[in-house]
Coordinates of C-alpha atoms in Angstrom, one line a residue:
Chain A
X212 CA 88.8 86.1 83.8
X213 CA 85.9 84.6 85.8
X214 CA 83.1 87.3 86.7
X215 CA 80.0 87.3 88.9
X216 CA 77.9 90.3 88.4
X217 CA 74.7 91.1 90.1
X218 CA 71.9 92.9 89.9
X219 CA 70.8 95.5 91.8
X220 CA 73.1 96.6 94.2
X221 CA 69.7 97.0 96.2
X222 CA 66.4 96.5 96.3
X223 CA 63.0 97.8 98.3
X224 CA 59.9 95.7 98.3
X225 CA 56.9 96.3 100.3
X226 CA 55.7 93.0 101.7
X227 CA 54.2 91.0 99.4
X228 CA 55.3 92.7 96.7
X229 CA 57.0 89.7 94.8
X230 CA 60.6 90.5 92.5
X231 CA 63.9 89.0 91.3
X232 CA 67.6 89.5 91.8
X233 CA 69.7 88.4 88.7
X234 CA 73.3 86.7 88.6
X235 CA 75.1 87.2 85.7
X236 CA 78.4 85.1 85.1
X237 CA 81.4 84.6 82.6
X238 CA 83.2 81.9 83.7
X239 CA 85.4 79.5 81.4
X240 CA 83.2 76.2 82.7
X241 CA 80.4 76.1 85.3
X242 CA 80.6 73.8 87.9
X243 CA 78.0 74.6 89.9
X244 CA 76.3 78.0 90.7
X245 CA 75.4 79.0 94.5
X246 CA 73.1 81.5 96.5
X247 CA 73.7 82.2 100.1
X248 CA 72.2 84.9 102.6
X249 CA 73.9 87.1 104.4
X250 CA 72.6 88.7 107.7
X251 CA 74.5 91.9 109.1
X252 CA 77.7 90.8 111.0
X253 CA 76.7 86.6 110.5
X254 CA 78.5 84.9 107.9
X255 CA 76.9 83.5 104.6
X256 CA 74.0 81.0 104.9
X257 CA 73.5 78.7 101.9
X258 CA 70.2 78.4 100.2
X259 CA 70.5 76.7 96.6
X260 CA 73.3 74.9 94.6
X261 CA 72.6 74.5 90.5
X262 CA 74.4 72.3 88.5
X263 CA 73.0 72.9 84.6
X264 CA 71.1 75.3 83.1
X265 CA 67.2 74.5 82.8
X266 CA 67.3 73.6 86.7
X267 CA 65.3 75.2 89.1
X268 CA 65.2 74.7 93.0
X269 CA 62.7 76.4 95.4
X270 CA 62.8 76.5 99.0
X271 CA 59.3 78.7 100.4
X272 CA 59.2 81.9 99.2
X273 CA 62.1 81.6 97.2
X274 CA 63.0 79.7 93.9
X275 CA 66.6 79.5 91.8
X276 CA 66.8 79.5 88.5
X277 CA 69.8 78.6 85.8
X278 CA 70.6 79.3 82.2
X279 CA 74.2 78.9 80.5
X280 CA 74.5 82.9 81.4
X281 CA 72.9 84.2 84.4
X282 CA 70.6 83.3 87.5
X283 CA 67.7 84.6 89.3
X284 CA 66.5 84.4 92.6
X285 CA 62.7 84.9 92.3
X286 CA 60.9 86.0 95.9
X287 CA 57.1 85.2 95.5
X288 CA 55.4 87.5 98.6
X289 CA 58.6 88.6 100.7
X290 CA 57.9 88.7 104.4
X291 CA 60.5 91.6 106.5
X292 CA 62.6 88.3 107.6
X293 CA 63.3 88.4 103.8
X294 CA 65.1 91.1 104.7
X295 CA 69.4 90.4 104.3
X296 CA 71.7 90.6 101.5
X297 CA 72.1 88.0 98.8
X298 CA 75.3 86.4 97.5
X299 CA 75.6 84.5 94.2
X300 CA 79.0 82.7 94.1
X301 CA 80.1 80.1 90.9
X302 CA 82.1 77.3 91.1
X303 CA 84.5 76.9 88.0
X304 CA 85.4 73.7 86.6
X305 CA 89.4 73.0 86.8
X306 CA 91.6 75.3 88.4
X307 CA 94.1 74.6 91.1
X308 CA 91.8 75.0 93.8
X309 CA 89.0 72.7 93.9
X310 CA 85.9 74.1 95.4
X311 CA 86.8 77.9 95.4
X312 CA 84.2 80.3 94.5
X313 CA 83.5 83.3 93.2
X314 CA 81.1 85.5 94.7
X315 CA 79.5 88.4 93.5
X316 CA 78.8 91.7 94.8
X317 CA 75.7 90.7 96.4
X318 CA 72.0 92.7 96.4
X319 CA 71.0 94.2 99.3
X320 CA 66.8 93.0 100.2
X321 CA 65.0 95.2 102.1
X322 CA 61.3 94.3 102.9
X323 CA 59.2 96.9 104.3
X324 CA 56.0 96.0 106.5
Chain B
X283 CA 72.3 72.4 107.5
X284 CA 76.2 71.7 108.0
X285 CA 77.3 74.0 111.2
X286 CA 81.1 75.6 110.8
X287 CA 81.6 77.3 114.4
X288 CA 84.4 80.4 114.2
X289 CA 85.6 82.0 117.4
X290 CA 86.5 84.3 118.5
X291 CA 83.3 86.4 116.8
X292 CA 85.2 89.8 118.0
X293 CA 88.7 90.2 118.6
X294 CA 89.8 94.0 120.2
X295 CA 94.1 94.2 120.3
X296 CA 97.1 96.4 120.3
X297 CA 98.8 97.1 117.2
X298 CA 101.9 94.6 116.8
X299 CA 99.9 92.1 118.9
X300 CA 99.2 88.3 116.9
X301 CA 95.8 87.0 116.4
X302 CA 94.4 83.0 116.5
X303 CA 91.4 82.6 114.9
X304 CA 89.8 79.0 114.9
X305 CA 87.4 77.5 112.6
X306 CA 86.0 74.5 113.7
X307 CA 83.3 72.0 111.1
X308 CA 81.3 70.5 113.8
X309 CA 79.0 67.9 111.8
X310 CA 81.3 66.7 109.3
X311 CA 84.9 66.2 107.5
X312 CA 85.9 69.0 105.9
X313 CA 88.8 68.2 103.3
X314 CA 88.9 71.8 102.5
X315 CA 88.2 75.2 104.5
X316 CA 88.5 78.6 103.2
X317 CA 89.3 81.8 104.7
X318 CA 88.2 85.5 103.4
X319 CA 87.8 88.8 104.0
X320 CA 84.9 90.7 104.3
X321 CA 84.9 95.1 104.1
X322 CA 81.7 96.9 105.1
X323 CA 79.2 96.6 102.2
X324 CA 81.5 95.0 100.1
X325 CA 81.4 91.2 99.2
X326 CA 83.4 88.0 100.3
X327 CA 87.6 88.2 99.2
X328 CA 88.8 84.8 99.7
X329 CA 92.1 84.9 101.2
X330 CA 93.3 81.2 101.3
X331 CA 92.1 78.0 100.4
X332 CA 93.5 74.8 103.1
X333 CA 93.5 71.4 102.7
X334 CA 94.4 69.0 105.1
X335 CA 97.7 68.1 106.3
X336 CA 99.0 70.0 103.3
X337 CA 100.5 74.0 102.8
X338 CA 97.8 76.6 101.9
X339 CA 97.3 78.2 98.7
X340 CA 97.2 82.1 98.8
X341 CA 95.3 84.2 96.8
X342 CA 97.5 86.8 94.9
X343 CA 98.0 89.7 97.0
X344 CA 98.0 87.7 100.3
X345 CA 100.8 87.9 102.4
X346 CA 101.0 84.3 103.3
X347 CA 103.9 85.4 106.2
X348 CA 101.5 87.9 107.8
X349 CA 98.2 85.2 107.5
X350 CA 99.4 81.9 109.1
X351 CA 97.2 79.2 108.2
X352 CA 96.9 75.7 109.8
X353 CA 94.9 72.5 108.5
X354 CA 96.4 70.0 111.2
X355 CA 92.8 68.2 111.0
X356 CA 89.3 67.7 108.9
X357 CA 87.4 69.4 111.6
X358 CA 89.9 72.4 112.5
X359 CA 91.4 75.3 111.0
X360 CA 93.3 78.5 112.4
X361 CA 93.9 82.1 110.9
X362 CA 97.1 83.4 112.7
X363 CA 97.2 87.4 112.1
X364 CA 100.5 88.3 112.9
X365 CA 102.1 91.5 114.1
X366 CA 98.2 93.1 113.4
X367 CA 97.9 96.6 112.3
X368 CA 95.1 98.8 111.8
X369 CA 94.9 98.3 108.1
X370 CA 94.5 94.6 109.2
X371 CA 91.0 95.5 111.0
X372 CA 88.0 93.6 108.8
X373 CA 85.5 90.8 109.1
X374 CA 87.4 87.5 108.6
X375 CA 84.9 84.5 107.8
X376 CA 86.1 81.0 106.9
X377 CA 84.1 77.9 105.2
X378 CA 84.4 74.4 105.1
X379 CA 83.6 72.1 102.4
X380 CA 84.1 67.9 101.5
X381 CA 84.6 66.9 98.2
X382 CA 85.4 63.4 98.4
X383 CA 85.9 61.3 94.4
X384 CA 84.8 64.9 92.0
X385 CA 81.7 66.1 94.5
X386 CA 81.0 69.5 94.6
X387 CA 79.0 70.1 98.5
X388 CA 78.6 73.6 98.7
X389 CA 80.4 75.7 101.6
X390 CA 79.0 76.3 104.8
X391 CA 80.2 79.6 106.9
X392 CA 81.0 80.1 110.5
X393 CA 79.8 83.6 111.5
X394 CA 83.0 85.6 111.5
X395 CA 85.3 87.1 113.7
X396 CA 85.3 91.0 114.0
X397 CA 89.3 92.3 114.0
X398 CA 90.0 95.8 115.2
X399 CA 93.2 96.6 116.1
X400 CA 94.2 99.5 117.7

């Protein structure tokens, strides 16, 4: 069975402080890997998609990372607006449903001024 | 980014009373939207995956006679809630996604719409 596991649940930083969130997956083939944002009562908000392990992709003060087991999300000097819980969904080769993702728990950011 | 507009964002009804929920892709062609559930502090359940002009495919679980979906076009979706009850009261969010010849576009979200029957 596929499974998306993150890592933590949740997570303080003072601002500035820099960190990581992990994604670890089991999944029978990767077709792509996914983070999103999530604000309180909004819907997701995509950030990153990776494809192979070895890639990375950054976008300001964040950057995605990918190996054949797990993902991070690495926040170099978090600002409050940081602030909102991040999703980490995979894609799974095959399947009868093409495009459907998994998502994981999520990890709740909090940035303090 | 892609922009997936979903409304109503809050629904407030009677129990017994049948819900429309519409999920529009405003930018693009989406050959595939997706509906889930959301509970507080808990992450996304996907519900339903539609393609157009064909039947949806239910997640196990999913009563597909109590969640009505409709794909009539590639920029519109619905979510039909019938016969609503309380235990039917969550954050519904769909997503729309193209994959045209193997592509793999990732999903973009409407906001949701906030169900709370009475």
């Amino acid at each position: 069975e596929d499974q998306v596991t993150q890592s933590p649940e949740a997570l303080r930083l003072q601002e500035g402080e820099s960190s990581s969130l992990n994604c670890s997956y089991t999944v029978s083939g990767l077709r792509g890997l996914f983070w999103y944002r999530q604000d309180p009562g909004k819907g997701p908000e995509f950030l990153f998609t990776l494809y192979s392990a070895g890639e990375e992709k950054e976008k300001e003060r964040l950057k995605a990372t990918l190996t054949k087991k797990e993902s991070f999300l690495h926040i170099t000097a978090p600002k409050p607006e940081d602030s909102a819980t991040y999703l980490c969904a995979v894609q799974v080769a095959g399947g009868t449903s093409y495009g459907k993702l998994t998502f994981g728990q999520g990890t709740i950011l909090t940035v303090h001024p | 980014g892609a922009v997936v507009s979903q409304h109503p964002s809050r629904v407030i009804c009677k129990s017994g009373t049948s819900v429309k929920i519409e999920c529009r892709s405003l930018d693009f062609q989406a050959t595939t939207m997706f509906w889930y559930r959301q509970f507080p502090k808990q992450s996304l359940m996907l519900m339903a995956t539609s393609n157009e002009g064909s039947k949806a495919t239910y997640e196990q679980g999913v009563e597909k006679d109590k969640f009505l979906i409709n794909h009539a076009s590639l920029t519109l979706s619905t979510l039909t809630v019938t016969s609503a009850h309380p235990e039917d009261s969550s954050f519904y969010i769909c997503s729309a996604g193209k994959y045209w010849g193997g592509s793999n576009q990732p999903q973009h979200f409407g906001d949701g719409t906030r169900l709370s029957i009475l």
